[in-house]
XYZ file of C-alpha atoms in Angstrom:
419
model
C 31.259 -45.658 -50.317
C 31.467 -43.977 -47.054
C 31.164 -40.219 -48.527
C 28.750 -40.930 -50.838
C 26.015 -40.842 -47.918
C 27.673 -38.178 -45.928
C 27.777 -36.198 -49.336
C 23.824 -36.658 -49.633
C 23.564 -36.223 -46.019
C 25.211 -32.788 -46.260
C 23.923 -31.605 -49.419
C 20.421 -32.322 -47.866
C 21.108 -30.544 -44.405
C 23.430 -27.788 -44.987
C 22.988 -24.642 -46.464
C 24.771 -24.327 -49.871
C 27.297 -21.270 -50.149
C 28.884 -19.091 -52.902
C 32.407 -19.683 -53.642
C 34.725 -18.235 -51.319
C 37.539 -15.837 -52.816
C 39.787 -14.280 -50.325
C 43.132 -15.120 -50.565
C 44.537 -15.907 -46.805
C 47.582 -15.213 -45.884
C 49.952 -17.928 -44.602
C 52.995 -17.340 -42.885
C 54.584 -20.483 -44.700
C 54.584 -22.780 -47.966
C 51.704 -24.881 -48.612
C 51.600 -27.163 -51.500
C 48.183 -29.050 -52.070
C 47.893 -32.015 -54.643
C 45.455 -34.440 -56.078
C 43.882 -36.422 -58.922
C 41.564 -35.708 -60.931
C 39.864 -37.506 -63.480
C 43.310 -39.631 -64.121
C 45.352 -36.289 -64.185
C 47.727 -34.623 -61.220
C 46.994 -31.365 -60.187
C 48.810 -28.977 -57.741
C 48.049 -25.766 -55.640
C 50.554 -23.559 -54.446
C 49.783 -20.804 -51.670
C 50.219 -17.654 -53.419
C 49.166 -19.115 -57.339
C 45.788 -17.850 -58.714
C 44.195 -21.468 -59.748
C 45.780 -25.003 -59.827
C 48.140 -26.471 -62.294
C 47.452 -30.118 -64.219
C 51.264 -31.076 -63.889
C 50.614 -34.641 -65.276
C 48.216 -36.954 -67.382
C 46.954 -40.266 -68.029
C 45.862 -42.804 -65.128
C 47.481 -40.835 -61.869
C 46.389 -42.169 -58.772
C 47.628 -41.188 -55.943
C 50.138 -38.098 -55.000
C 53.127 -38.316 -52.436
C 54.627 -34.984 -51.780
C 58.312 -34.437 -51.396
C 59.178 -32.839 -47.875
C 60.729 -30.013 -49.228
C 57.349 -29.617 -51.121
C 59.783 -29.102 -54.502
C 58.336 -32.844 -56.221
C 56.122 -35.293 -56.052
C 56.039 -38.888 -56.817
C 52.670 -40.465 -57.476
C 51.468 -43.808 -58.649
C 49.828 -44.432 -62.267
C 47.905 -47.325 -64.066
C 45.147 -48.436 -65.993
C 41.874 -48.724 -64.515
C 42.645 -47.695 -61.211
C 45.404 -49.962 -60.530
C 48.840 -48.530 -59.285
C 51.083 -50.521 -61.493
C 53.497 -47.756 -61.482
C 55.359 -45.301 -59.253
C 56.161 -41.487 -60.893
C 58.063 -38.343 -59.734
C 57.898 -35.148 -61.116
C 58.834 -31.301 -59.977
C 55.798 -29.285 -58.619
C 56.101 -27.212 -61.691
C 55.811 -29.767 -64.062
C 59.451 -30.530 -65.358
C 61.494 -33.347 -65.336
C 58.625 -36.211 -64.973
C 60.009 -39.571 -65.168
C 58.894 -43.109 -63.639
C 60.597 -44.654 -61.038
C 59.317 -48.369 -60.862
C 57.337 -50.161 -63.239
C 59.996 -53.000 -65.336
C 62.851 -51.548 -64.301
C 62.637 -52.965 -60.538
C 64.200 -56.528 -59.319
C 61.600 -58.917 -59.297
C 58.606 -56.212 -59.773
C 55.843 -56.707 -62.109
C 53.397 -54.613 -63.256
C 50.047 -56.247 -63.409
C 51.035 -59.226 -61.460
C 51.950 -56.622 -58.624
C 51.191 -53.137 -57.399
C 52.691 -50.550 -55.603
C 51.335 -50.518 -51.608
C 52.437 -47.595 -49.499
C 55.318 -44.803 -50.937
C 57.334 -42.858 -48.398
C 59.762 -40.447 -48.257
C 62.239 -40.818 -46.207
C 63.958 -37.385 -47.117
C 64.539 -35.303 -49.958
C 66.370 -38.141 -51.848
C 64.750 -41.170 -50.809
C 61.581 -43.026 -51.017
C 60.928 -46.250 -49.615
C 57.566 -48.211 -50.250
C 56.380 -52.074 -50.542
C 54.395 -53.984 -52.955
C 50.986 -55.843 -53.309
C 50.175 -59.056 -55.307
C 47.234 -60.686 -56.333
C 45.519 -62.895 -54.490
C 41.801 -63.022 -56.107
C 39.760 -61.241 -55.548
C 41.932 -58.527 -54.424
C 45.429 -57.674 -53.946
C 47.436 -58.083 -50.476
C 50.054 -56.834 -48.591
C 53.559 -58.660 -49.602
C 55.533 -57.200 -46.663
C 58.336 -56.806 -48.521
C 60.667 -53.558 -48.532
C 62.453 -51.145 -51.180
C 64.217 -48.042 -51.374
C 64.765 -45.906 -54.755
C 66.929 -43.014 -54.845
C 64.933 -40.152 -56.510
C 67.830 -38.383 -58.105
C 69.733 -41.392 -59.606
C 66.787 -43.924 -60.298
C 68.464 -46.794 -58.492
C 65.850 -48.921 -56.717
C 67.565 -51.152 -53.929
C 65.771 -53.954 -52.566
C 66.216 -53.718 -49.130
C 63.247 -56.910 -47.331
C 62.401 -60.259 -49.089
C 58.144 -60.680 -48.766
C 57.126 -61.294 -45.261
C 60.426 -59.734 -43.829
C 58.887 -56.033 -44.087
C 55.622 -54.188 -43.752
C 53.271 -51.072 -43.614
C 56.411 -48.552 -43.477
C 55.808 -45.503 -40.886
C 58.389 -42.939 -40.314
C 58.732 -41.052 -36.748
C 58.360 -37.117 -36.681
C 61.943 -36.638 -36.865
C 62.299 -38.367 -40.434
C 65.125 -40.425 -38.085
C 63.125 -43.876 -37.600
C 61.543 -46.359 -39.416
C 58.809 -48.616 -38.047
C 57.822 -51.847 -40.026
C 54.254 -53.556 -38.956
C 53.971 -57.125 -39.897
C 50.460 -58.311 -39.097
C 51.225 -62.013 -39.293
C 48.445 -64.313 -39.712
C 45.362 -65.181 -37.776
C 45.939 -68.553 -35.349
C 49.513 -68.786 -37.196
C 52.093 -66.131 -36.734
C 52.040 -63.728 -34.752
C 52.199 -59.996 -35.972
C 55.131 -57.599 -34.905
C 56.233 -54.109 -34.871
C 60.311 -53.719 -35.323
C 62.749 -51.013 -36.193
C 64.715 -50.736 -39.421
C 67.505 -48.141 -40.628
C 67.927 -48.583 -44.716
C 71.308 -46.875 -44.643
C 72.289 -50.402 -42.631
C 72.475 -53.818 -43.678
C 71.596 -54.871 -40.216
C 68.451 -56.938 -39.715
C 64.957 -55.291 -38.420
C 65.118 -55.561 -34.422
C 61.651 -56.147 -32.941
C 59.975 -53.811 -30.595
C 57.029 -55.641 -30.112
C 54.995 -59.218 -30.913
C 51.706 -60.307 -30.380
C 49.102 -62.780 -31.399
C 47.800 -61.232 -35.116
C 44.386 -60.034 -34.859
C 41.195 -61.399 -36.715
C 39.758 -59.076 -39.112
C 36.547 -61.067 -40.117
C 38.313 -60.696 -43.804
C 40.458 -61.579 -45.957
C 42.594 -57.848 -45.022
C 45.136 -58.397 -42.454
C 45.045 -55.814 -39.027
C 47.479 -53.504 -38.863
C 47.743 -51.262 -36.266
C 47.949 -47.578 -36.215
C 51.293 -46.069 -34.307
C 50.998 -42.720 -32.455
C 54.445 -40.934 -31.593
C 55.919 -39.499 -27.966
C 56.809 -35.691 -29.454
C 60.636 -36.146 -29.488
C 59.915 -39.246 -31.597
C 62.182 -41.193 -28.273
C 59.271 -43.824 -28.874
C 56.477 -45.532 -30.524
C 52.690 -45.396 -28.779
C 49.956 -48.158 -30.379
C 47.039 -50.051 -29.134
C 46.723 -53.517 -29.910
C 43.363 -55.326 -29.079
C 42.932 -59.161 -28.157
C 43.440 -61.464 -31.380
C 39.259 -62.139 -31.521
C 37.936 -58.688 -30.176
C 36.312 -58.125 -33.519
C 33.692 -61.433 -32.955
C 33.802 -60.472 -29.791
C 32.249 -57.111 -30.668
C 29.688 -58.007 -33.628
C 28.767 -60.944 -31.198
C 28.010 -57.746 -28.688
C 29.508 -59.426 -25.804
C 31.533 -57.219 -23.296
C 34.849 -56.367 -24.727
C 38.154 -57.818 -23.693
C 40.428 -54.681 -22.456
C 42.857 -53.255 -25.699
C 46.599 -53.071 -24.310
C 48.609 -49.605 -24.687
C 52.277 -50.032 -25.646
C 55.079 -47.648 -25.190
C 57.974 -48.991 -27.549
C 61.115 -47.267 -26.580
C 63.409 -47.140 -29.903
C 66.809 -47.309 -27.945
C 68.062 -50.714 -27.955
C 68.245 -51.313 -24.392
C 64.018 -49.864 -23.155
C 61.542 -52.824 -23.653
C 58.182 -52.395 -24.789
C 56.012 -51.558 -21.642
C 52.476 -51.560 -21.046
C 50.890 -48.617 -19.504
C 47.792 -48.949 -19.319
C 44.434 -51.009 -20.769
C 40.951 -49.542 -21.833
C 37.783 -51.512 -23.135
C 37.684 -49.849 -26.781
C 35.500 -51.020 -30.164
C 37.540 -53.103 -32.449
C 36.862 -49.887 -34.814
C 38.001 -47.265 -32.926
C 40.681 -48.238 -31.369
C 42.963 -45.226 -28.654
C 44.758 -42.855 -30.877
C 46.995 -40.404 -29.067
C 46.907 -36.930 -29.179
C 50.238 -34.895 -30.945
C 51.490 -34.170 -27.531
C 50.564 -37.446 -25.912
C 49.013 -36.502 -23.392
C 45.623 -38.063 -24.213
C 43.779 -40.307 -26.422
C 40.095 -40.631 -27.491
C 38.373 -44.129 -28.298
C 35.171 -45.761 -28.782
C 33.494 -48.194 -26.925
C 30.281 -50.158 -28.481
C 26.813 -50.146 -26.054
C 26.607 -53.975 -25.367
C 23.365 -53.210 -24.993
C 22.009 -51.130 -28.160
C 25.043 -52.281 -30.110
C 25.801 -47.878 -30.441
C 28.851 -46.085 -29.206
C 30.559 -43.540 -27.083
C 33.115 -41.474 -27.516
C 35.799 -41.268 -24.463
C 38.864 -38.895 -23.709
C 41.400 -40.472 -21.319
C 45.053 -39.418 -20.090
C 47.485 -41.552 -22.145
C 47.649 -44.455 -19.650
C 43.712 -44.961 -20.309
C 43.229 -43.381 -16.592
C 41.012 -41.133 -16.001
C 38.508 -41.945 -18.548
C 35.403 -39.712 -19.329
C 32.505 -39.915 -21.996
C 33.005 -36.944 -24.397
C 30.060 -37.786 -26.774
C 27.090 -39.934 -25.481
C 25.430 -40.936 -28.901
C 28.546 -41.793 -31.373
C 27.758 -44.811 -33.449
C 28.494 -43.091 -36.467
C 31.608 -42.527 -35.704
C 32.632 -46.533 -35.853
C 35.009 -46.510 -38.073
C 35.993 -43.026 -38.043
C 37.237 -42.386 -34.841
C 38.069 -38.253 -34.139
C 41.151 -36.599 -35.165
C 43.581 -34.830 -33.118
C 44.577 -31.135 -34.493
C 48.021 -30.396 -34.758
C 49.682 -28.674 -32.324
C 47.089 -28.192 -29.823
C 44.665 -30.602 -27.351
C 41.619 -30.085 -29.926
C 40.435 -33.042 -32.223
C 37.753 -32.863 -35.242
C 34.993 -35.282 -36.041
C 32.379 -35.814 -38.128
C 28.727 -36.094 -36.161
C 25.992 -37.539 -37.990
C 22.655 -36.576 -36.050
C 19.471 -38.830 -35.609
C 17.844 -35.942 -37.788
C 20.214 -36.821 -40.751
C 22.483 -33.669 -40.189
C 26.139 -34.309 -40.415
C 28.002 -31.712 -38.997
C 31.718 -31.277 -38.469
C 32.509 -30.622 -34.766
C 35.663 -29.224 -33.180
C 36.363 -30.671 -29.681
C 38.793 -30.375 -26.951
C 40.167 -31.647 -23.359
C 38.746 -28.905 -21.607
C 35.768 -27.685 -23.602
C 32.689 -29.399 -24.931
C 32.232 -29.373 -28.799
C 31.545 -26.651 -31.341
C 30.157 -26.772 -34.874
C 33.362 -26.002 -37.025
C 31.067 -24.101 -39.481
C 27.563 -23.308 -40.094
C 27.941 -24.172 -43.690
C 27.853 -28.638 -44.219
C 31.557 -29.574 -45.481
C 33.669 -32.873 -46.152
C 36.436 -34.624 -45.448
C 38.370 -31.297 -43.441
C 42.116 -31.591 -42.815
C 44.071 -29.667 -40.430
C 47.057 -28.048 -41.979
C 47.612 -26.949 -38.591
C 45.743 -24.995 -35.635
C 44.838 -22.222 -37.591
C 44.049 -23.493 -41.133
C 41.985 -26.239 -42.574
C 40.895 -27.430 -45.752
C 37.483 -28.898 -46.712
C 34.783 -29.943 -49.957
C 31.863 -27.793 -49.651
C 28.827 -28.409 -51.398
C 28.063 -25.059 -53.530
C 25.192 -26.715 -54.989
C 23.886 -30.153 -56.516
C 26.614 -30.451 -59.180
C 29.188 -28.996 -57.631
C 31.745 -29.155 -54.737
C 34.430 -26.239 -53.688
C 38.085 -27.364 -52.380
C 38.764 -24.217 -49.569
C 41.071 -22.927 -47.572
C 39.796 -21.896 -44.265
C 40.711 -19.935 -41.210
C 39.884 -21.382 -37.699
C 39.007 -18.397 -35.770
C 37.872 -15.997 -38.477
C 36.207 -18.535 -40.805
C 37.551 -16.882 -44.072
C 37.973 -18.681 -46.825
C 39.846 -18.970 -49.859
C 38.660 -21.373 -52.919
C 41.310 -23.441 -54.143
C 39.628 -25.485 -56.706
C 35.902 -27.116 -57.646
C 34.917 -30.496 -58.486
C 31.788 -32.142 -59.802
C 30.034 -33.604 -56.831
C 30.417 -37.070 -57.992
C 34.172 -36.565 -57.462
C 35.382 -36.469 -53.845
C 38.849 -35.989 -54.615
C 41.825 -37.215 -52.120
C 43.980 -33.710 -51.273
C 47.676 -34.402 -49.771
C 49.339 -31.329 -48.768
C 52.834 -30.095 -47.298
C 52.901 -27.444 -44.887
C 56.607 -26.114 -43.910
C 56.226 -22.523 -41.466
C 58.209 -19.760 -41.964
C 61.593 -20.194 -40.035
């Protein structure tokens, strides 16, 4: 597993800290959940330690955009059989699919993505298994939180991943299709409608050198008026491993009104594993592109069109895979740098300023609540990691919660600001 090394890496390099134990003050609500060893627990900004709000085989956490519940799946051994809700203080837990859905079965099936669509509403798709894993049926529900009722809403193959625009007004479906068969497609749905998901986009589905089907990742213009995503050519991934020089990746804007086609503005020559994401005001995008020559990587920032392209990182390899992320609300993206000496270092970047280490002390897996606060794991010693709260500029810190090392916990949050 990915983190395992990096946790080695950084436990090696770094130097290990005391817990932190100021309490920061945030000018909004910030709910933080996770799993841990098979049980839910939740931080609230403001509460003295975390709260186990649920037992027995959690798995993953979905928090409510209100921040007031979360649903979360549950099974045996790993396996999200099951889909949960319960309050953030620990009342009123109940399931919400598991028998009880049309033509759902536990074991057979699994539950694949969960989102809300609001306060009242989750929608989410299945898996089924197809030794030696499960895959993506591409099918669609909806289940009304407050009443129970779950509404099939797409047959298998007539859905897909489900991604909802900033607004919470749109609902994207990508269908990946199938290698040299079907093509893949992006389209538009609205659950409140019966009416039939309108396309915004086709194209041939891209290899995958797997048995996992591609599906691309959609960036968002800021007034959520359209869809931004980067599809590469159907065999850029043999293309790549082959080391030959890379076909160019198309950028799409897909307009959601019903009378803007999809339009391409722009092409750049990116690695089939890290592909143009956009940054949160779309006014640039950072990529990868693989050294034909040494088979490494560099790390480019462009405008949005792909213009104006310009190597940000010279030696990226390690960051294959793991392509930089922006930071909300600014121009600023975060990335994890693993150096030739071993050192992995978390480094802040930005359009118009080289990078910065984001702390002298080695951390993992940091999220951006927004520009001013992040969280991270940081290695107090051997045994031991330390969930924290941190301030960008002043680099306080306020410990949250600790974790054997072994356990690299996955933290959702929500973050609603004041007003």
């Amino acid at each position: 597993m990915r983190y395992g090394w990096i946790l080695l890496l950084v436990l090696a390099a770094c130097n290990l800290t005391d817990p932190a134990t100021t309490s920061l003050p945030l000018d909004g609500h910030l709910v933080l959940a996770w799993e841990q060893g098979g049980n839910l627990y939740v931080w609230q900004a403001g509460e003295a330690a975390p709260q186990q709000i649920a037992t027995d085989g959690v798995i993953q956490a979905f928090i409510a955009p209100d921040g007031e519940q979360i649903a979360y799946t549950r099974g045996a051994e790993r396996a999200p059989e099951t889909l949960w809700i319960i309050g953030v203080a620990g009342s009123e837990e109940r399931p919400l699919v598991g028998e009880n859905a049309a033509d759902y079965q536990p074991g057979a099936m699994q539950i694949g993505d969960v989102v809300w669509l609001d306060g009242e509403t989750l929608l989410f798709n299945t898996l089924s298994r197809s030794e030696p894993t499960f895959l993506p049926n591409d099918d669609l529900y909806a289940i009304n939180t407050a009443s129970g009722e779950i509404t099939p809403l797409l047959p298998n193959g007539d859905g897909g991943r489900i991604r909802i625009s900033p607004d919470k007004q749109h609902v994207l479906l990508i269908n990946p299709g199938i290698y040299g068969e079907r093509d893949g497609r992006i389209q538009i749905y609205d659950p409140q409608t019966d009416t039939a998901p309108r396309d915004l986009l086709t194209y041939p589905a891209v290899a995958t050198a797997s048995e996992f089907p591609f599906y691309p990742e959609i960036d968002w213009l800021p007034d959520s008026s359209a869809a931004l995503v980067a599809i590469p050519d159907a065999d850029a991934i043999y293309t790549e491993l082959n080391l030959q020089p890379m076909p160019p990746v198309r950028l799409w804007r897909l307009p959601l009104a019903n009378d803007e086609p999809a339009q391409v503005i722009g092409t750049v020559q990116a690695s089939f594993f890290g592909l143009p994401r956009w940054s949160e005001d779309a006014s640039q995008m950072l990529f990868l592109r693989r050294d034909t020559t040494s088979g490494g990587a560099v790390l480019l920032l462009a405008e949005a069109t792909g213009a104006d392209e310009q190597v940000y990182l010279q030696d990226a390899g390690a960051l294959l895979g793991d392509v930089p992320r922006w930071i909300p609300g600014t121009r600023q993206f975060f990335y994890t740098d693993v150096r030739s000496s071993g050192e992995a270092l978390v480094m802040r970047g930005s359009v118009d300023a080289p990078a910065m280490r984001l702390s002298e002390v080695g951390m993992l897996l940091p999220q951006f609540i927004n520009a001013a606060y992040y969280l991270a794991l940081f290695p107090v010693n051997a045994n031991r990691l330390e969930l924290r709260l941190v301030n960008v500029e002043e680099g306080t810190q306020q410990t949250v919660a600790h974790f054997p090392a072994e356990s690299i916990p996955r933290v959702v949050f929500h973050w609603q600001a004041e007003g």
